[in-house]
Coordinates of C-alpha atoms in Angstrom, one line a residue:
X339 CA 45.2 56.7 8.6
X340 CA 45.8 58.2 5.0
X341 CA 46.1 55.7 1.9
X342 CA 49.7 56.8 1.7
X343 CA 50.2 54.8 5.1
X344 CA 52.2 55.1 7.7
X345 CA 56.3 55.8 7.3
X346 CA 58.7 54.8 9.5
X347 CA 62.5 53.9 9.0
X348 CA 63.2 50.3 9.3
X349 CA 60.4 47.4 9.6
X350 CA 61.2 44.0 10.7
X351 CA 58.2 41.6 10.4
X352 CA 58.9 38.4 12.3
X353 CA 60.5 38.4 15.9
X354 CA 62.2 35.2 15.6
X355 CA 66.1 34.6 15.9
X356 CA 66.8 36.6 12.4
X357 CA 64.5 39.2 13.4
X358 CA 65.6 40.3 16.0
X359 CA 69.0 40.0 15.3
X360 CA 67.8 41.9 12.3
X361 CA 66.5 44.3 14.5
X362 CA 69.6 44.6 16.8
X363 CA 72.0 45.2 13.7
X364 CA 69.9 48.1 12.6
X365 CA 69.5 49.5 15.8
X366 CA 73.9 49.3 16.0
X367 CA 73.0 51.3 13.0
X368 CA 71.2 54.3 14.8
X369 CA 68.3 53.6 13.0
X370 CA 64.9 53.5 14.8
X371 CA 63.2 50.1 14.1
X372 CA 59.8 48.4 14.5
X373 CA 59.6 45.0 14.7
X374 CA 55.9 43.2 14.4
X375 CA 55.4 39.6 15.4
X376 CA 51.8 37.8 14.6
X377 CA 51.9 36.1 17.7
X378 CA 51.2 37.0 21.2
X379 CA 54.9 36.3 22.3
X380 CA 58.7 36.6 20.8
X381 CA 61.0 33.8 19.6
X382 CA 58.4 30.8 20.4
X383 CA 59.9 28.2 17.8
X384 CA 63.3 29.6 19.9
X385 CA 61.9 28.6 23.0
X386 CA 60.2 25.4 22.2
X387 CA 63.6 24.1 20.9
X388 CA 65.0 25.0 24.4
X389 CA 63.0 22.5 26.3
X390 CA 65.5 20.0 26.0
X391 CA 68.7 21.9 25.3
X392 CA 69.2 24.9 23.5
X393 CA 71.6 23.7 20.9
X394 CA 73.0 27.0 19.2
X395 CA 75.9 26.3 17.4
X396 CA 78.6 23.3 16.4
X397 CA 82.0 23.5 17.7
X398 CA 84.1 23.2 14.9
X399 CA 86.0 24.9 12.3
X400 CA 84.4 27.6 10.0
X401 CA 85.2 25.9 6.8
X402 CA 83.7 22.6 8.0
X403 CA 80.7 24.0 9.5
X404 CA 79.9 25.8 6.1
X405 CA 79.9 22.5 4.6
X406 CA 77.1 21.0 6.1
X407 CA 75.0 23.2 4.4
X408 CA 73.3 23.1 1.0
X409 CA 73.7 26.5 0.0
X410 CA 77.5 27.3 -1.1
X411 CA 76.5 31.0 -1.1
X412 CA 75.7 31.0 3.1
X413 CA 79.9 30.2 3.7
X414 CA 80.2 34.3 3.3
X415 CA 77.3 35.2 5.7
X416 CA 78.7 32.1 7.8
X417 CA 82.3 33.4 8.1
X418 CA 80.9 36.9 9.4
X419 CA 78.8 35.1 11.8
X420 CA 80.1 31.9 12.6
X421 CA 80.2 29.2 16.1
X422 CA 82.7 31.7 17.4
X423 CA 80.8 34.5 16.8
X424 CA 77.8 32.7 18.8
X425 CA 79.5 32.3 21.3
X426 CA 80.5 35.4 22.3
X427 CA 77.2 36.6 21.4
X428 CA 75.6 34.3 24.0
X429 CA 78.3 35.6 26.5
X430 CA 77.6 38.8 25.5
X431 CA 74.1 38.6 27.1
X432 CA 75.6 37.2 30.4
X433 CA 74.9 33.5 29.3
X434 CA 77.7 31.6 29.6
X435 CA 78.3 27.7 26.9
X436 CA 79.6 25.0 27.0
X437 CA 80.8 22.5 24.8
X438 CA 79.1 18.9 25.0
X439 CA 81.2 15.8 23.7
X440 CA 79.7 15.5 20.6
X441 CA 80.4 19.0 19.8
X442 CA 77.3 20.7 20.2
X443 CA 77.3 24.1 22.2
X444 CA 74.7 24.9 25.0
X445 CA 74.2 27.7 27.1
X446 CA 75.4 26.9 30.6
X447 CA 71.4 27.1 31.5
X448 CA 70.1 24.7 28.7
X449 CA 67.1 27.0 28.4
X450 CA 66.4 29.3 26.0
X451 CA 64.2 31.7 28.0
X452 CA 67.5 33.7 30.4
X453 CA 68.9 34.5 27.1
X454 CA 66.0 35.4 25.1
X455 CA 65.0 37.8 28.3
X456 CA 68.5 39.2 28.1
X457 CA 68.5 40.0 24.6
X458 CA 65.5 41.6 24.8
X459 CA 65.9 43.4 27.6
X460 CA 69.4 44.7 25.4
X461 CA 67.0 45.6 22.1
X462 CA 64.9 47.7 24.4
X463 CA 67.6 49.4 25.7
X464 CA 68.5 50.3 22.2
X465 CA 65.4 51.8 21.0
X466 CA 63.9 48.4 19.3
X467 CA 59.7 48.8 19.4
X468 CA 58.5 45.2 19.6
X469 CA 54.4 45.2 18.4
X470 CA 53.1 41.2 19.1
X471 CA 49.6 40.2 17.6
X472 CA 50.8 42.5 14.6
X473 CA 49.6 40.0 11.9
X474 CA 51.1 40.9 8.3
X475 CA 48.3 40.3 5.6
X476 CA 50.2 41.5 2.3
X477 CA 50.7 44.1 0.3
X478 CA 48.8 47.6 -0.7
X479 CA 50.9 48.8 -3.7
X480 CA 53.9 48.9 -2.4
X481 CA 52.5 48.8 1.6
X482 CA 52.3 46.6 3.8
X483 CA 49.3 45.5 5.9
X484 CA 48.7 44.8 9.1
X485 CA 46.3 43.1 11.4
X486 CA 46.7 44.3 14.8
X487 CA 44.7 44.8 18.2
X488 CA 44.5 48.4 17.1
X489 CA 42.9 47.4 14.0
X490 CA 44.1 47.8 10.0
X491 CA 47.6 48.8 9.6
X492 CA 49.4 49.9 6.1
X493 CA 52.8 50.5 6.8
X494 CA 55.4 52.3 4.3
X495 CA 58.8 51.5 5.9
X496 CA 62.1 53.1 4.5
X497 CA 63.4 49.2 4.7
X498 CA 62.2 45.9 5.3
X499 CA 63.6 43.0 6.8
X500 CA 61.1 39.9 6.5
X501 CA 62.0 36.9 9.0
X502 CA 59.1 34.9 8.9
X503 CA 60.1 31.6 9.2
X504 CA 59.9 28.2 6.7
X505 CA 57.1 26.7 7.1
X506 CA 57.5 23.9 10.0
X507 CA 56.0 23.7 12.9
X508 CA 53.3 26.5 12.0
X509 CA 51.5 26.3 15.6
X510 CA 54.7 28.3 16.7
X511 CA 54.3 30.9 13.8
X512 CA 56.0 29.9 10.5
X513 CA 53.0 29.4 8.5
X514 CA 54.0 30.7 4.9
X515 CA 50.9 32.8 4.3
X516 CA 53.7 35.4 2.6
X517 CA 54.4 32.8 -0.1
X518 CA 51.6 33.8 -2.5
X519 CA 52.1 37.4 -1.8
X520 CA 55.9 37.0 -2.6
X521 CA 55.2 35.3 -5.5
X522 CA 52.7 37.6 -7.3
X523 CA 55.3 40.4 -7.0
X524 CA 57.8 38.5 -8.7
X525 CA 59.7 36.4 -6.2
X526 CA 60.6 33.2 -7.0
X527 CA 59.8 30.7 -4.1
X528 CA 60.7 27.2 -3.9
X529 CA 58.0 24.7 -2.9
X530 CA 58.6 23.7 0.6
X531 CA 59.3 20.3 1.9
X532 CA 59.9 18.3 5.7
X533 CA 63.9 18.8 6.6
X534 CA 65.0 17.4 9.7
X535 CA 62.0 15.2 9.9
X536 CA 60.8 11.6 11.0
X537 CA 59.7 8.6 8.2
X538 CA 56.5 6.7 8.7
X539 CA 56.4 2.9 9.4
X540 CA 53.1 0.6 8.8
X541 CA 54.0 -0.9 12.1
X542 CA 52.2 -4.4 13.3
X543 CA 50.7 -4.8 16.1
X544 CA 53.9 -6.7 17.5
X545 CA 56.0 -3.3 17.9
X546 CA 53.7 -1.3 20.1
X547 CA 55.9 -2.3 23.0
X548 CA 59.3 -0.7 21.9
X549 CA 57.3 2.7 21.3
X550 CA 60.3 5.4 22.2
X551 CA 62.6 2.7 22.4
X552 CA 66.1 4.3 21.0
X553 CA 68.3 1.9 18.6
X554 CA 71.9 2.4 19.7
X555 CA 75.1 1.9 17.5
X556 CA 73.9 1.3 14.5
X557 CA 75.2 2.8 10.8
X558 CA 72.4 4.2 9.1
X559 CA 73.1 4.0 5.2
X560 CA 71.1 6.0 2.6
X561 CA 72.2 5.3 -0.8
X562 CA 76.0 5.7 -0.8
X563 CA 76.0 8.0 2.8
X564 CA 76.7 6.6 5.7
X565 CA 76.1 8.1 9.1
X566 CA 76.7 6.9 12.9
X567 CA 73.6 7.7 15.0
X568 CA 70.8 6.8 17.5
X569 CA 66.9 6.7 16.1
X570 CA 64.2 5.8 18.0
X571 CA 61.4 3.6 17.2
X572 CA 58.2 5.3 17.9
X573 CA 54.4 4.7 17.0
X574 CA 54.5 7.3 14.2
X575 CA 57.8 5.5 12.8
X576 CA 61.6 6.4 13.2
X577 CA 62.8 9.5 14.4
X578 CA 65.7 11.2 16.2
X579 CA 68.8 12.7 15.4
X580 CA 70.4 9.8 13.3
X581 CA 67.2 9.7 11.1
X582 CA 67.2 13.3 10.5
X583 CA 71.2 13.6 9.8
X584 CA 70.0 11.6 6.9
X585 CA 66.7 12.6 5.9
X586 CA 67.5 15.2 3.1
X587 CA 69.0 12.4 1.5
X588 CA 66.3 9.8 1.9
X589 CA 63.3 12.5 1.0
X590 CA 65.0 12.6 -2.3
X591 CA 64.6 9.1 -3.3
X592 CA 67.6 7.0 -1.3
X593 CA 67.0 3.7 0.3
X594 CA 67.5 3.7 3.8
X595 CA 69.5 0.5 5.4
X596 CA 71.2 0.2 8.7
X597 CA 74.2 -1.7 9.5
X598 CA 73.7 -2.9 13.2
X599 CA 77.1 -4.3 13.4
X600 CA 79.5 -0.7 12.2
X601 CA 82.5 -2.4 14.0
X602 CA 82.5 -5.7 13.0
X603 CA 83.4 -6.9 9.5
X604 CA 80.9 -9.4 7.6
X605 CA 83.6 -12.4 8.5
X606 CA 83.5 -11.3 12.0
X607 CA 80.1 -11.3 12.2
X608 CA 79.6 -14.8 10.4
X609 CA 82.2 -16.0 13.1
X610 CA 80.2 -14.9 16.4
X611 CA 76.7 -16.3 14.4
X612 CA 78.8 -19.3 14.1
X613 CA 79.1 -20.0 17.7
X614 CA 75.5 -20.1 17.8
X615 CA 74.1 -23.2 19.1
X616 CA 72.0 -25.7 16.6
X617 CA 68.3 -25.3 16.8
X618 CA 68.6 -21.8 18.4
X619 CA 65.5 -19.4 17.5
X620 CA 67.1 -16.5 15.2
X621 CA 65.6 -13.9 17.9
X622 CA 67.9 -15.8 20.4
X623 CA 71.0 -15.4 18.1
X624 CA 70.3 -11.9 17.6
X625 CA 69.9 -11.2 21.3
X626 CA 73.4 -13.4 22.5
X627 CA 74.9 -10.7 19.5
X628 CA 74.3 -8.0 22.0
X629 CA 71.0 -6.3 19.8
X630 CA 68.6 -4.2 22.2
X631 CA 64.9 -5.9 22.0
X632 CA 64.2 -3.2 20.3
X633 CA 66.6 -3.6 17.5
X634 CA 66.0 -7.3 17.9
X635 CA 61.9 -6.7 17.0
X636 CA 62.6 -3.8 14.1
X637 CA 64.9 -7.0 13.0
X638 CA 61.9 -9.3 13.0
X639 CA 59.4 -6.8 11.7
X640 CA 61.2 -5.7 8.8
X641 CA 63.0 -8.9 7.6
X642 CA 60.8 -11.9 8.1
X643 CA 61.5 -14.5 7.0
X644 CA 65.0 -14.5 8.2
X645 CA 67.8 -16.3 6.2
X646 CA 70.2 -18.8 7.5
X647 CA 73.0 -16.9 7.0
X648 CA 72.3 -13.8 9.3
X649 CA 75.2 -11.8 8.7
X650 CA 75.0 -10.2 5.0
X651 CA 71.4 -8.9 6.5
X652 CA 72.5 -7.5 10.1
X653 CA 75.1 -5.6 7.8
X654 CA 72.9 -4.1 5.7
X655 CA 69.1 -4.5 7.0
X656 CA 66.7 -2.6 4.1
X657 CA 64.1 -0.7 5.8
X658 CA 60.8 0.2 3.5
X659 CA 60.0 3.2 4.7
X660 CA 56.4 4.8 3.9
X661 CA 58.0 8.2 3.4
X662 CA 58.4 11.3 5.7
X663 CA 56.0 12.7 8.1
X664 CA 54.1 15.9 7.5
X665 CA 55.7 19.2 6.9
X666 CA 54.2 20.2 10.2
X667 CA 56.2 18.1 12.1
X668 CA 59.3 18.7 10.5
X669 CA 61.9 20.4 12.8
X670 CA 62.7 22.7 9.8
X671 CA 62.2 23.2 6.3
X672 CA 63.6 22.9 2.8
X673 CA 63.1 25.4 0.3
X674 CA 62.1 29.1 0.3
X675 CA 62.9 32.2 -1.3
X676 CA 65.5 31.1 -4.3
X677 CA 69.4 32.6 -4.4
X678 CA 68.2 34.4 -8.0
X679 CA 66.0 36.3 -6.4
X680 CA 68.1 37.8 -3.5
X681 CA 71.4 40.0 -4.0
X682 CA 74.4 39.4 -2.1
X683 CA 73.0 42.0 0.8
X684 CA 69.4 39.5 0.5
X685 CA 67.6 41.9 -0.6
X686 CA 64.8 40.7 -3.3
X687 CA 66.0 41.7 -6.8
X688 CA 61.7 42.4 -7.0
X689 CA 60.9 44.7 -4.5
X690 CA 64.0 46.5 -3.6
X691 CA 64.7 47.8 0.1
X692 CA 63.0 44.4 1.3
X693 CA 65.8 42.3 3.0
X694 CA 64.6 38.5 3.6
X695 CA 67.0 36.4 6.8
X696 CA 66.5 33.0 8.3
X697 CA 64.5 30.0 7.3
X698 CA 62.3 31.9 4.8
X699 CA 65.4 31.7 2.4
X700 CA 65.9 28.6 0.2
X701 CA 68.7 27.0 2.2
X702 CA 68.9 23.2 4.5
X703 CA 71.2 22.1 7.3
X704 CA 71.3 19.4 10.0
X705 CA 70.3 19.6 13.3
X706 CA 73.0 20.4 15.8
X707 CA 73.3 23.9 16.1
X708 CA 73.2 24.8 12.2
X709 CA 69.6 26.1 12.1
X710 CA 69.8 28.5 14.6
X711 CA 73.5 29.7 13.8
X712 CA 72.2 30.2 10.1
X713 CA 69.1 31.9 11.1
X714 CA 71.5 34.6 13.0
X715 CA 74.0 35.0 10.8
X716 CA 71.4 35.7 7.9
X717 CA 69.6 38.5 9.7
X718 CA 72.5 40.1 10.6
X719 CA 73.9 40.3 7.0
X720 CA 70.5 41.8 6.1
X721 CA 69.8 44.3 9.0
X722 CA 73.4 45.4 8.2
X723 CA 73.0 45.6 4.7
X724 CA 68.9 47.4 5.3
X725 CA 70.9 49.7 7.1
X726 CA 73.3 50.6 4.8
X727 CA 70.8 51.1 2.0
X728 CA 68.7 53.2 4.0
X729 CA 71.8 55.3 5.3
X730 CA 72.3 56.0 1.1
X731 CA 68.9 56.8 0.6
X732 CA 68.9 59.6 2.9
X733 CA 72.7 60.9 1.4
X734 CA 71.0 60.6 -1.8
X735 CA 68.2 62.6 -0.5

């Protein structure tokens, strides 16, 4: 291969949910596009989250669903490619949703591996060239290089659409090795950081037995925010959806309390303690309240001693946390590539015709169908917008 390296018309590095939706938008395009994935197979972190559900989007209207991000700049590239827009997309590929009661849309097979073959089996049929165990290593000048079974690859694409992931869960393929190469061309990146994550407990010896026991009912309170939810009490500390609806929020420096009465007011709660009989043990009372054991030993564990009046404490039970669990854990990621360094199309303001979609980008959202409608949405707004930069190229040409 020459030092000038190989040219081809549109590049997508990363076959994840925003790369290949990348890829499919350029394809819609007519252009012919490669897409190179380090890893042996497509979409894993897709999969993996379809073991117990694939949760792709949130029932509910546009405006509200934009707010649940931290990024004011995604509500555009949401409104384009929204939880209507998912679901006909899913539909599309012959995979019929639903909507569960809490709002939170499935495919009607839970997994994600009938649609993922579907959609690929579609990209295919468009032209789309998948290469797995393509490993980008960086740049050469202004190529990019490749490890691959083949051996060394520099590649001069037309465009670029880089889709690489955040940094959780790294086993799966989102590893950030691109940050330092991002960086010393100029691209600002923001540190990374757990999102959606878990918070370590110095648990006694006393709470082995509730290991993946859920607490049920309860407020959870960080700071001023207050949020209805189920945790679970685990030997690595609490985790589960409640936990992570409020983790941004606690990683940044707010106490965590729960409130294991939400319905009750403080009198009403004073009143049914009242009843108690004299000389009943305080785990006693707390059981006859209707508290799980569970709830009833993170009570115990956290709060010894107990005071005599009860109430004020089951309303708002501090919880010293020993902070959250590793990044690698993390069911996504905060930071990434900053706003300043992308235009509105997300392409980097540094290396011009190199698009950036999905996680890599310096955005945060809940669980529930938010991460993988974002991740979408994004590499559709930059496949369309490689394509239309490489469609003016050529006019210019």
């Amino acid at each position: 291969m020459d030092n000038q390296g190989q040219n081809m018309d549109a590049l997508v590095i990363g076959a994840g949910p925003a790369g290949l939706m990348a890829a499919e938008a350029l394809a819609d395009a007519g252009q012919a596009v490669t897409v190179a994935e380090a890893k042996p197979s497509v979409a894993r972190k897709l999969l993996m989250a379809g073991k117990s559900g694939l949760n792709v989007t949130k029932d509910e209207p546009a405006q509200t669903f934009a707010t649940r991000f931290d990024a004011d700049w995604l509500a555009p590239i949401l409104s384009s490619f929204g939880p209507d827009q998912v679901r006909a997309f899913c539909e599309g590929l012959g995979q019929p949703v639903f909507t569960g009661s809490s709002g939170r849309v499935f495919p009607v097979a839970m997994k994600g591996s009938p649609l993922l073959r579907a959609w690929l089996a579609r990209l295919a049929a468009k032209g789309v060239e998948v290469k797995t165990r393509w490993r980008w290593t960086g740049f050469e000048g202004a190529a990019l290089t490749f490890e691959t079974p083949e051996g060394a690859q520099v590649l001069r694409p037309h465009v670029t659409v880089l889709a690489l992931g955040g940094a959780s869960w790294p086993r799966l393929g989102s590893d950030a090795a691109w940050v330092p190469w991002l960086r010393a061309k100029g691209v600002l990146v923001t540190d990374f950081a757990p999102a959606n994550m878990g918070f370590r407990m110095d648990w006694s010896v006393h709470m082995a037995r509730h290991f993946g026991q859920p607490v049920k009912g309860a407020c959870l309170i960080a700071g001023t925010r207050r949020e209805r939810g189920e945790f679970v009490i685990s030997e690595r500390g609490l985790e589960g959806g409640g936990i992570y609806a409020i983790s941004r929020d606690l990683r940044l420096g707010a106490p965590l309390a729960l409130d294991l009465f939400p319905d009750l007011s403080l009198a009403d709660l004073q009143a049914r303690l009242g009843r108690s009989r004299p000389g009943e043990t305080a785990a006693n009372r707390l059981r006859k309240l209707g508290l799980a054991p569970a709830a009833v030993a993170l009570v115990m564990e956290v709060a010894l001693p107990l005071p005599a009046d009860l109430a004020p404490l089951l309303k708002h039970l501090p919880i010293q946390h020993a902070g959250p669990r590793p990044l690698a854990e993390a069911i996504s990621s905060a930071g990434g590539i900053a706003r300043d360094s992308l235009t509105d199309d997300l392409e980097l303001r540094a290396l011009p015709g190199i698009f950036v979609a999905g996680e890599m980008l310096d955005w945060e959202a809940p669980t529930g169908g938010y991460l993988l409608t974002a991740s979408w949405a994004t590499g559709l707004h930059a496949g369309r917008a490689a394509a239309r930069h490489l469609q003016s190229a050529r006019i210019q040409n």
